[in-house]
mmCIF file of C-alpha atoms in Angstrom:
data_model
loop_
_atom_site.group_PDB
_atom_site.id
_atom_site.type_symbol
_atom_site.label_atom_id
_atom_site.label_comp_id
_atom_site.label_asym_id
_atom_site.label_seq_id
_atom_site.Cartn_x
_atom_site.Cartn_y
_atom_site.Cartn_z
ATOM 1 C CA UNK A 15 119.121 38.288 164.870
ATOM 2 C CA UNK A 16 115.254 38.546 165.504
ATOM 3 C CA UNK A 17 112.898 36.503 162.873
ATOM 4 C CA UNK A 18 109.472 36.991 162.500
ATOM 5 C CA UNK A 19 106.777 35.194 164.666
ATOM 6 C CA UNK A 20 105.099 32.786 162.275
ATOM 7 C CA UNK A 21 101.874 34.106 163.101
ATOM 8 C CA UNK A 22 101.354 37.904 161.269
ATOM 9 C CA UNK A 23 100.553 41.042 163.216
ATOM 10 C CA UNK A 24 98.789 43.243 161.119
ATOM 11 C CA UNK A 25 99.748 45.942 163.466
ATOM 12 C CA UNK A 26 103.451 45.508 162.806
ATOM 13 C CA UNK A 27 104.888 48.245 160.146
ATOM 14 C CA UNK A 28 105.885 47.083 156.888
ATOM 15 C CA UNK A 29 109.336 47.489 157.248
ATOM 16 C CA UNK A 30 109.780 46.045 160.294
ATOM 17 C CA UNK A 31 108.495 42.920 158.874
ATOM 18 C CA UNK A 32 110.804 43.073 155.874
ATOM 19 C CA UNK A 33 113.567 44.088 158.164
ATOM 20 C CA UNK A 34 113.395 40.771 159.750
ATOM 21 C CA UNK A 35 112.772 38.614 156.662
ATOM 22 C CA UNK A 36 113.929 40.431 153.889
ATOM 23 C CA UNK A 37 112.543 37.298 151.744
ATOM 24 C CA UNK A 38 108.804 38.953 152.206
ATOM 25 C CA UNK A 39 109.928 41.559 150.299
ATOM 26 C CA UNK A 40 108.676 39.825 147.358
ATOM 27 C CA UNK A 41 105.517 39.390 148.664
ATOM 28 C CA UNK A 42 105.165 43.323 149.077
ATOM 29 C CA UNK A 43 106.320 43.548 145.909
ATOM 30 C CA UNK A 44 103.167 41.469 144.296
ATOM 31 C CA UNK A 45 100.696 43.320 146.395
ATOM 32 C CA UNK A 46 102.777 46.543 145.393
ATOM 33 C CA UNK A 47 102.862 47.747 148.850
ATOM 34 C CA UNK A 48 105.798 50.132 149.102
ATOM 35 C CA UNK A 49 107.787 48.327 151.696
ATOM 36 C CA UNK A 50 110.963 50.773 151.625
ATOM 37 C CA UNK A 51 110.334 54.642 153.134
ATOM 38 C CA UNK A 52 106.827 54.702 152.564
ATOM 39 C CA UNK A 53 106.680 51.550 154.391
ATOM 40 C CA UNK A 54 106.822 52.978 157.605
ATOM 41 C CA UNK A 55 103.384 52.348 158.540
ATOM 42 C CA UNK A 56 101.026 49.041 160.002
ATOM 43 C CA UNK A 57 100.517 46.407 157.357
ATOM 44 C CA UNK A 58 96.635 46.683 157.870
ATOM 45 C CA UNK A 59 96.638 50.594 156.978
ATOM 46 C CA UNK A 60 99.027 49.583 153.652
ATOM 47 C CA UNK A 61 96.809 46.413 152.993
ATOM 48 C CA UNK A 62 93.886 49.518 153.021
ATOM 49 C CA UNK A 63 95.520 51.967 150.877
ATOM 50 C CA UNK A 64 95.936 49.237 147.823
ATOM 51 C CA UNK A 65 92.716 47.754 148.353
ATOM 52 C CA UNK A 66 94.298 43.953 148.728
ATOM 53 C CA UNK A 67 93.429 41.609 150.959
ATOM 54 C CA UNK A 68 94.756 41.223 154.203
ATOM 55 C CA UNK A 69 94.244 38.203 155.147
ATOM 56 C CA UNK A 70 95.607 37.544 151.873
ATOM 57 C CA UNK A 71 98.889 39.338 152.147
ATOM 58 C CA UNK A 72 99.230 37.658 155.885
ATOM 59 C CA UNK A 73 99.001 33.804 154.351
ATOM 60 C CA UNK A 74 101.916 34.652 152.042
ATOM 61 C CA UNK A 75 104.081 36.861 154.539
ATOM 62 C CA UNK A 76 103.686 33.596 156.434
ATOM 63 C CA UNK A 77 104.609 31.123 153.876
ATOM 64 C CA UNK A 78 107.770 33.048 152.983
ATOM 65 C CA UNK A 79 108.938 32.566 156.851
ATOM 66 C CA UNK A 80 109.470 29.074 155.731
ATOM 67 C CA UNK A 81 111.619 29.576 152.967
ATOM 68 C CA UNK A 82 113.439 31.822 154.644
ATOM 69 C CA UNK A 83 114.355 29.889 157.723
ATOM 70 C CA UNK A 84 116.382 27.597 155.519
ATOM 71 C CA UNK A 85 119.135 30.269 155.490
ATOM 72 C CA UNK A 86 119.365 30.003 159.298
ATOM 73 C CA UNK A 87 120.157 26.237 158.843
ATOM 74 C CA UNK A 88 123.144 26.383 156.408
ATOM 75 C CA UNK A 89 126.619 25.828 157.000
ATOM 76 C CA UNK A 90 128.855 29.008 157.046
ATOM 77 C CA UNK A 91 130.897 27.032 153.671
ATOM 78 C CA UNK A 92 127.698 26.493 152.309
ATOM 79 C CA UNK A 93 126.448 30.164 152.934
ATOM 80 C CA UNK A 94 129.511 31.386 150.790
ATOM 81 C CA UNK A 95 129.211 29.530 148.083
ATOM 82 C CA UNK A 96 125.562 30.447 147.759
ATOM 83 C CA UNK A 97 126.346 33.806 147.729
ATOM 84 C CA UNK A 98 129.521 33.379 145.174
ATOM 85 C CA UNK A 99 127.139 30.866 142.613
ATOM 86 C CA UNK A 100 123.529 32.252 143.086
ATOM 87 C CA UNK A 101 124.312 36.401 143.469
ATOM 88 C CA UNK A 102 128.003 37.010 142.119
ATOM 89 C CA UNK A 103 127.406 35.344 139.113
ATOM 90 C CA UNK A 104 123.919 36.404 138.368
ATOM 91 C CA UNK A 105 125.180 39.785 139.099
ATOM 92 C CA UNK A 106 128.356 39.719 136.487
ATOM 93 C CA UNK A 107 125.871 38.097 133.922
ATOM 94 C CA UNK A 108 123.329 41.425 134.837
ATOM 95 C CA UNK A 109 125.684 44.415 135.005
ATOM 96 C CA UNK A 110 126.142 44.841 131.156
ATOM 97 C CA UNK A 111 122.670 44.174 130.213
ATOM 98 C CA UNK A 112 120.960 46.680 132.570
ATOM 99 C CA UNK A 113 122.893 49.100 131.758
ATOM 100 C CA UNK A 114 122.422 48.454 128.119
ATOM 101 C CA UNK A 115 118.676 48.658 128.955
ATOM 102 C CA UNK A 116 118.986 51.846 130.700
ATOM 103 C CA UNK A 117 121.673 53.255 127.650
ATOM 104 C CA UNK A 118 119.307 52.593 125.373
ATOM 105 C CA UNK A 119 116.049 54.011 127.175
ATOM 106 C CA UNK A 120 117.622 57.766 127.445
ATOM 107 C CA UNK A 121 119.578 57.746 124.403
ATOM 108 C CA UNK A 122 115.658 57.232 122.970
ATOM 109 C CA UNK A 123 113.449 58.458 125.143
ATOM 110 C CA UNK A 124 115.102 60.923 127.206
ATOM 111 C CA UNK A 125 113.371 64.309 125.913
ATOM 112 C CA UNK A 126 109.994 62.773 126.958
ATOM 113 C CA UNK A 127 110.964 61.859 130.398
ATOM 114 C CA UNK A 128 113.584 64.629 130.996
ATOM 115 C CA UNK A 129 113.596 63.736 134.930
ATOM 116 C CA UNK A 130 115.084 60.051 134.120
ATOM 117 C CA UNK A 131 118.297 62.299 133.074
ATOM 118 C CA UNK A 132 120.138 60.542 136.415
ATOM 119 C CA UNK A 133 119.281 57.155 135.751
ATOM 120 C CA UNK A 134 122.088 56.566 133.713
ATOM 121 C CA UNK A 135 124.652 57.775 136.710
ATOM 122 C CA UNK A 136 122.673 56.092 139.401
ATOM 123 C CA UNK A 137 123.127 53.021 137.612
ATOM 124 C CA UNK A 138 126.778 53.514 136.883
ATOM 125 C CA UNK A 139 127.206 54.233 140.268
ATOM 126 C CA UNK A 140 125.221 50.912 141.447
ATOM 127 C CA UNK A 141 127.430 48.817 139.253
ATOM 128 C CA UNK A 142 130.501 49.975 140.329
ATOM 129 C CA UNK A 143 130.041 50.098 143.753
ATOM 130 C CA UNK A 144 128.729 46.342 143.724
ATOM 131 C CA UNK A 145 131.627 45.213 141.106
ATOM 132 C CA UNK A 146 133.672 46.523 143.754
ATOM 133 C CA UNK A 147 132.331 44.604 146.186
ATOM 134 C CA UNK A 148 132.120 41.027 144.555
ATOM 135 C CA UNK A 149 135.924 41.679 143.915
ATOM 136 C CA UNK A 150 136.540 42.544 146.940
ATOM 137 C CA UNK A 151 134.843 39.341 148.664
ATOM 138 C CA UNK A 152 136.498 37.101 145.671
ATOM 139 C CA UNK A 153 139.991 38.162 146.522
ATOM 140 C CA UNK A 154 140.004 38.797 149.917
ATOM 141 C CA UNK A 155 136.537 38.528 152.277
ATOM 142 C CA UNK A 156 136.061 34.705 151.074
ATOM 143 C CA UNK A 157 139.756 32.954 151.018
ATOM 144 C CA UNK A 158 140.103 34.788 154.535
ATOM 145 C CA UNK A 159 136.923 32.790 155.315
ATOM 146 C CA UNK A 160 137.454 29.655 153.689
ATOM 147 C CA UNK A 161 141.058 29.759 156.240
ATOM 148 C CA UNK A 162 139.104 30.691 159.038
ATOM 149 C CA UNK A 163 136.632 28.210 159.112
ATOM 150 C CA UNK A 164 139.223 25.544 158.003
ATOM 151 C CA UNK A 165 141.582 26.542 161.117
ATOM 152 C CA UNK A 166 138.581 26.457 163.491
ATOM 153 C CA UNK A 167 137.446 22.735 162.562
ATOM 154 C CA UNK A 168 140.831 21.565 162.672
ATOM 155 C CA UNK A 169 142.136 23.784 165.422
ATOM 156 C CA UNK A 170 145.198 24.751 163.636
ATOM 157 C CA UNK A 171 147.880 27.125 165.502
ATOM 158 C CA UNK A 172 147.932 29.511 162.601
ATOM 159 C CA UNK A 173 144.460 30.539 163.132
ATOM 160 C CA UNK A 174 145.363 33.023 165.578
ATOM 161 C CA UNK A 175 147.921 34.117 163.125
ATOM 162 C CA UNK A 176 144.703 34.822 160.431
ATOM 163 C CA UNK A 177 143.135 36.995 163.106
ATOM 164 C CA UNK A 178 145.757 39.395 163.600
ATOM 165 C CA UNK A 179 147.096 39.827 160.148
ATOM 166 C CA UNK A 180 143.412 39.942 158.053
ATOM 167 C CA UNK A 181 140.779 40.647 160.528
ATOM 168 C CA UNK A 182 140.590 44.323 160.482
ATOM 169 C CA UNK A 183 140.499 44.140 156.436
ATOM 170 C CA UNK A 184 137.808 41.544 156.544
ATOM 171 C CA UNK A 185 134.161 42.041 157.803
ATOM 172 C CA UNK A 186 134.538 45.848 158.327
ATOM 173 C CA UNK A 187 135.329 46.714 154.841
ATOM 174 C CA UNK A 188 131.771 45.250 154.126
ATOM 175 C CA UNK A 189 130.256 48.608 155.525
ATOM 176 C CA UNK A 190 131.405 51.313 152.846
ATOM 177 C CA UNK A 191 130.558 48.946 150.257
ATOM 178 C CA UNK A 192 127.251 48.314 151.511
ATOM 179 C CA UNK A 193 126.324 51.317 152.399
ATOM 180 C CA UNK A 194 127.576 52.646 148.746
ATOM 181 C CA UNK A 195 125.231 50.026 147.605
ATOM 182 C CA UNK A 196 122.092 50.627 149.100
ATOM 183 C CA UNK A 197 122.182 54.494 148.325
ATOM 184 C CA UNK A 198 122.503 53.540 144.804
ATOM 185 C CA UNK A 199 119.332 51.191 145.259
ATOM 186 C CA UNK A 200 117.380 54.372 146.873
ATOM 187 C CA UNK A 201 117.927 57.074 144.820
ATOM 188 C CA UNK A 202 116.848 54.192 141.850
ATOM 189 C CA UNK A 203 113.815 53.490 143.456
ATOM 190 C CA UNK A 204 112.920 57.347 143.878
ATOM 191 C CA UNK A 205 113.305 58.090 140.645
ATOM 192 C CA UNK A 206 111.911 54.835 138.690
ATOM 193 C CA UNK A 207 108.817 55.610 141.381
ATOM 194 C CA UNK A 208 109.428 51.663 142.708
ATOM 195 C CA UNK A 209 109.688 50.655 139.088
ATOM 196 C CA UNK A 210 105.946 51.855 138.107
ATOM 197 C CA UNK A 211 105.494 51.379 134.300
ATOM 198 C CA UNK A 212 103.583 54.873 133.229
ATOM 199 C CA UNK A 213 100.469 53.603 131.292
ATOM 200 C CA UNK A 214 102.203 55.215 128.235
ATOM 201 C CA UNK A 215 105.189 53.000 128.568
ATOM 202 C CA UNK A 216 106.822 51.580 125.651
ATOM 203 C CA UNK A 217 108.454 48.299 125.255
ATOM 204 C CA UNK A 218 111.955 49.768 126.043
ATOM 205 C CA UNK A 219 110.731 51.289 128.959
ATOM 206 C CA UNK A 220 108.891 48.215 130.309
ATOM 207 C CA UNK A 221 111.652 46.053 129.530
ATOM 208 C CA UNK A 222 113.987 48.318 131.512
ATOM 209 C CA UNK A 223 111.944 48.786 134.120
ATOM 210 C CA UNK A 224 111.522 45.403 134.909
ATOM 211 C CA UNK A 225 114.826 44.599 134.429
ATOM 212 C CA UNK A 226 116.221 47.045 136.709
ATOM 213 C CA UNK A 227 113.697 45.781 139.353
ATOM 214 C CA UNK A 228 114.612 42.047 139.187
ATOM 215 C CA UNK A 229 118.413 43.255 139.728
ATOM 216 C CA UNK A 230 117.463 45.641 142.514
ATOM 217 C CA UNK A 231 115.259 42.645 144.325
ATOM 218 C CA UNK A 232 118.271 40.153 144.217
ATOM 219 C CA UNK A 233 121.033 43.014 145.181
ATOM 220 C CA UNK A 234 118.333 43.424 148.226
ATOM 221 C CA UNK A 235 118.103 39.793 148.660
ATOM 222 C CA UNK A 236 121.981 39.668 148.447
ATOM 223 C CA UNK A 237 122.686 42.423 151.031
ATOM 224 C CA UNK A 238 120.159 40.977 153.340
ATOM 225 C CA UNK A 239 121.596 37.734 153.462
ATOM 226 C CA UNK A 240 124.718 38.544 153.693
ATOM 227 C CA UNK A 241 124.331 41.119 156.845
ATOM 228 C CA UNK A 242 122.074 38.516 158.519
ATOM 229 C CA UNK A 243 123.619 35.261 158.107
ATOM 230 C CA UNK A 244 126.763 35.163 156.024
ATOM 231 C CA UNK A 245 128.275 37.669 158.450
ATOM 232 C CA UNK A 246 127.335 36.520 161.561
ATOM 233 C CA UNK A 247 128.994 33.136 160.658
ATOM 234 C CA UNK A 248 132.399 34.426 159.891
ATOM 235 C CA UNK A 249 132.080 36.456 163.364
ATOM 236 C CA UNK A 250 131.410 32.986 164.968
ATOM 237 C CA UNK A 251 134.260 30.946 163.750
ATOM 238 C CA UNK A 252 136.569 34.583 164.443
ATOM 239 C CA UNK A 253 135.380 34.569 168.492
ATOM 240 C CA UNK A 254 135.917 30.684 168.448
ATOM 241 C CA UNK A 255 139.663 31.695 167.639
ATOM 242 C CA UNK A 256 139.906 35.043 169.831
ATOM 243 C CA UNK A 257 138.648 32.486 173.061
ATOM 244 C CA UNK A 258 141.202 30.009 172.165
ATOM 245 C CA UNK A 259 144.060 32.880 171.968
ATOM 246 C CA UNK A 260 142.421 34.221 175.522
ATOM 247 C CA UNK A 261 142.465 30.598 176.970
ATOM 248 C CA UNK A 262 146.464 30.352 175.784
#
């Protein structure tokens, strides 16, 4: 996969740049430069727009390269448990509450903002769609790897066997989930307005807001990693074992 160069072209678009890092995100997020579909334009122009600074913005896109690289350095073990300890569990600890937040926002609140009416299915939808998927990699996606990687380092026989009985229910099943996922995350973002807090806000609705933007940033962050490293890792040690089956 292509990373970004660590020097900053102003001229690249916005989501190119958090295509290929998706760590500057949060970076975007500070300056509150749209980085998703409105994104789609050179960093300079959205550095205009808000009135930031660019050279500003540019330091920081840069200084996230470096935390980001890390991920590029860890073992495919390591890699998995990061994503089981870090995102499945902050994500089971999350579910309830931001839907509580969200519950509790329309059941109050929802004859003054009658266009937040979908919030509550959007975020029903998000939750089940990603419960699905940590289940999913629990029981199936990371004992498959765990075996895989194991058979590879110790070039046991039964490797091959792993291949032809799980492969086809491993990595691909990652796409429907994923792709469940993210629409979730869009039509949230459309109609939260990228989680802008109305001037009239009340507590509830700041709290919420917030709240659903901190999960959306680490389901983003979750996704991301997963498609660009986590994934790529498991292919590896599978096409170590398909050249060894070739070779016998």
């Amino acid at each position: 996969m292509s990373k970004l160069n660590r020097i900053i072209n102003p001229d690249l678009l916005v989501t190119d740049i958090v295509i290929n890092d998706y760590r500057t995100a949060d970076v975007f997020s500070k300056f509150n430069i749209d980085f998703c579909c409105g994104g789609k334009m050179p960093l300079s122009k959205a550095c205009e727009l808000k009135a930031v600074d660019q050279h500003e913005v540019v330091q920081e896109l840069q200084e996230s390269e470096i935390i980001y690289q890390l991920a590029a350095q860890w073992s495919p073990g390591f890699l998995i448990e990061y994503v089981h300890n870090v995102y499945h569990k902050y994500f089971n600890r999350s579910m309830q509450l931001v839907t509580a937040y969200v519950d509790r926002f329309i059941d109050s609140h929802l004859k003054k903002f009658l266009h937040m009416e979908p919030l509550t299915s959007i975020v029903k939808d998000l939750c089940g769609s990603l419960r699905d998927q940590l289940v999913y990699e629990e029981e199936k996606l990371f004992p498959y790897a765990d075996r895989l990687i194991y058979a590879c380092r110790k070039n046991e026989a039964y490797g091959k066997f792993i291949l032809k009985s799980l492969h086809r229910s491993s990595l691909e099943e990652l796409i429907p989930f994923h792709a469940g996922i993210v629409n979730s995350l869009e039509q949230l973002e459309k109609i939260t307005e990228f989680y802008n807090i109305p001037h009239n806000a009340c507590t509830t609705q700041k709290v919420m807001l917030k709240k659903l933007q901190e999960f959306s940033n680490y389901i983003w962050e979750y996704l991301n990693l997963e498609q660009k490293y986590m994934v790529p890792a498991i292919l590896k040690f599978e096409n170590v074992l398909l050249e060894s089956t070739v070779e016998a």
